[in-house]
mmCIF file of C-alpha atoms in Angstrom:
data_model
loop_
_atom_site.group_PDB
_atom_site.id
_atom_site.type_symbol
_atom_site.label_atom_id
_atom_site.label_comp_id
_atom_site.label_asym_id
_atom_site.label_seq_id
_atom_site.Cartn_x
_atom_site.Cartn_y
_atom_site.Cartn_z
ATOM 1 C CA MET T 1 8.579 20.625 -2.922
ATOM 2 C CA ASN T 2 11.413 20.825 -0.426
ATOM 3 C CA ASP T 3 13.735 18.018 0.674
ATOM 4 C CA ASP T 4 12.018 17.552 4.065
ATOM 5 C CA PHE T 5 8.652 17.077 2.378
ATOM 6 C CA ASN T 6 10.050 14.572 -0.116
ATOM 7 C CA MET T 7 11.835 12.578 2.596
ATOM 8 C CA SER T 8 8.734 12.527 4.783
ATOM 9 C CA MET T 9 6.570 11.372 1.864
ATOM 10 C CA ARG T 10 9.061 8.643 0.896
ATOM 11 C CA LYS T 11 9.219 7.438 4.505
ATOM 12 C CA PHE T 12 5.420 7.205 4.642
ATOM 13 C CA LEU T 13 5.178 5.375 1.303
ATOM 14 C CA LYS T 14 7.906 2.936 2.360
ATOM 15 C CA GLN T 15 5.965 2.216 5.560
ATOM 16 C CA VAL T 16 2.783 1.681 3.526
ATOM 17 C CA GLY T 17 4.588 -0.734 1.205
ATOM 18 C CA VAL T 18 6.302 -2.769 3.909
ATOM 19 C CA THR T 19 3.330 -3.024 6.267
ATOM 20 C CA SER T 20 0.910 -3.756 3.421
ATOM 21 C CA GLN T 21 3.096 -6.574 2.121
ATOM 22 C CA GLN T 22 3.280 -8.086 5.600
ATOM 23 C CA ALA T 23 -0.499 -7.839 6.068
ATOM 24 C CA ILE T 24 -1.187 -9.445 2.676
ATOM 25 C CA GLU T 25 1.307 -12.259 3.295
ATOM 26 C CA ASN T 26 -0.260 -12.962 6.710
ATOM 27 C CA ALA T 27 -3.791 -12.993 5.279
ATOM 28 C CA VAL T 28 -2.796 -15.404 2.497
ATOM 29 C CA ARG T 29 -0.971 -17.646 4.971
ATOM 30 C CA GLU T 30 -3.951 -17.680 7.368
ATOM 31 C CA ALA T 31 -6.323 -18.491 4.506
ATOM 32 C CA GLY T 32 -4.027 -21.362 3.552
ATOM 33 C CA ALA T 33 -4.305 -20.662 -0.148
ATOM 34 C CA SER T 34 -2.103 -18.955 -2.664
ATOM 35 C CA GLU T 35 -0.869 -21.454 -5.275
ATOM 36 C CA GLY T 36 -2.553 -20.705 -8.560
ATOM 37 C CA LYS T 37 -4.986 -18.208 -7.029
ATOM 38 C CA SER T 38 -5.402 -14.550 -7.896
ATOM 39 C CA PHE T 39 -6.548 -11.847 -5.533
ATOM 40 C CA ASN T 40 -8.039 -8.498 -6.496
ATOM 41 C CA VAL T 41 -6.511 -5.729 -4.428
ATOM 42 C CA LYS T 42 -7.299 -2.069 -3.851
ATOM 43 C CA ALA T 43 -5.250 0.525 -1.992
ATOM 44 C CA VAL T 44 -6.673 3.907 -1.028
ATOM 45 C CA ILE T 45 -4.611 6.902 0.073
ATOM 46 C CA VAL T 46 -6.615 9.736 1.634
ATOM 47 C CA ILE T 47 -5.414 13.187 2.645
ATOM 48 C CA GLU T 48 -8.549 14.859 3.947
ATOM 49 C CA GLU T 49 -6.951 18.311 4.291
ATOM 50 C CA LEU T 50 -6.140 18.305 0.560
ATOM 51 C CA GLY T 51 -9.323 16.634 -0.616
ATOM 52 C CA LEU T 52 -7.261 13.764 -2.031
ATOM 53 C CA GLU T 53 -8.501 10.224 -2.464
ATOM 54 C CA HIS T 54 -6.129 8.181 -4.619
ATOM 55 C CA VAL T 55 -7.183 4.634 -5.507
ATOM 56 C CA VAL T 56 -4.902 1.978 -6.978
ATOM 57 C CA GLU T 57 -6.424 -1.332 -8.049
ATOM 58 C CA GLY T 58 -4.687 -4.437 -9.270
ATOM 59 C CA GLU T 59 -4.265 -8.168 -9.012
ATOM 60 C CA ILE T 60 -1.872 -10.302 -6.998
ATOM 61 C CA LYS T 61 -1.211 -13.698 -8.542
ATOM 62 C CA GLY T 62 -0.251 -16.602 -6.333
#
């Protein structure tokens, strides 16, 4: 992998992380509940041209 590819991938993943955190925080705030609650979460990354579907599942504890 060349440097341009790595930088482009890191930029994309940073954008995913930042925008996802903002979206989750907004959803929790709008629901008015987070103290003592847990939320199941799933993230899916798809690159159709490569036939990639990567799924990450976890839990966010409030």
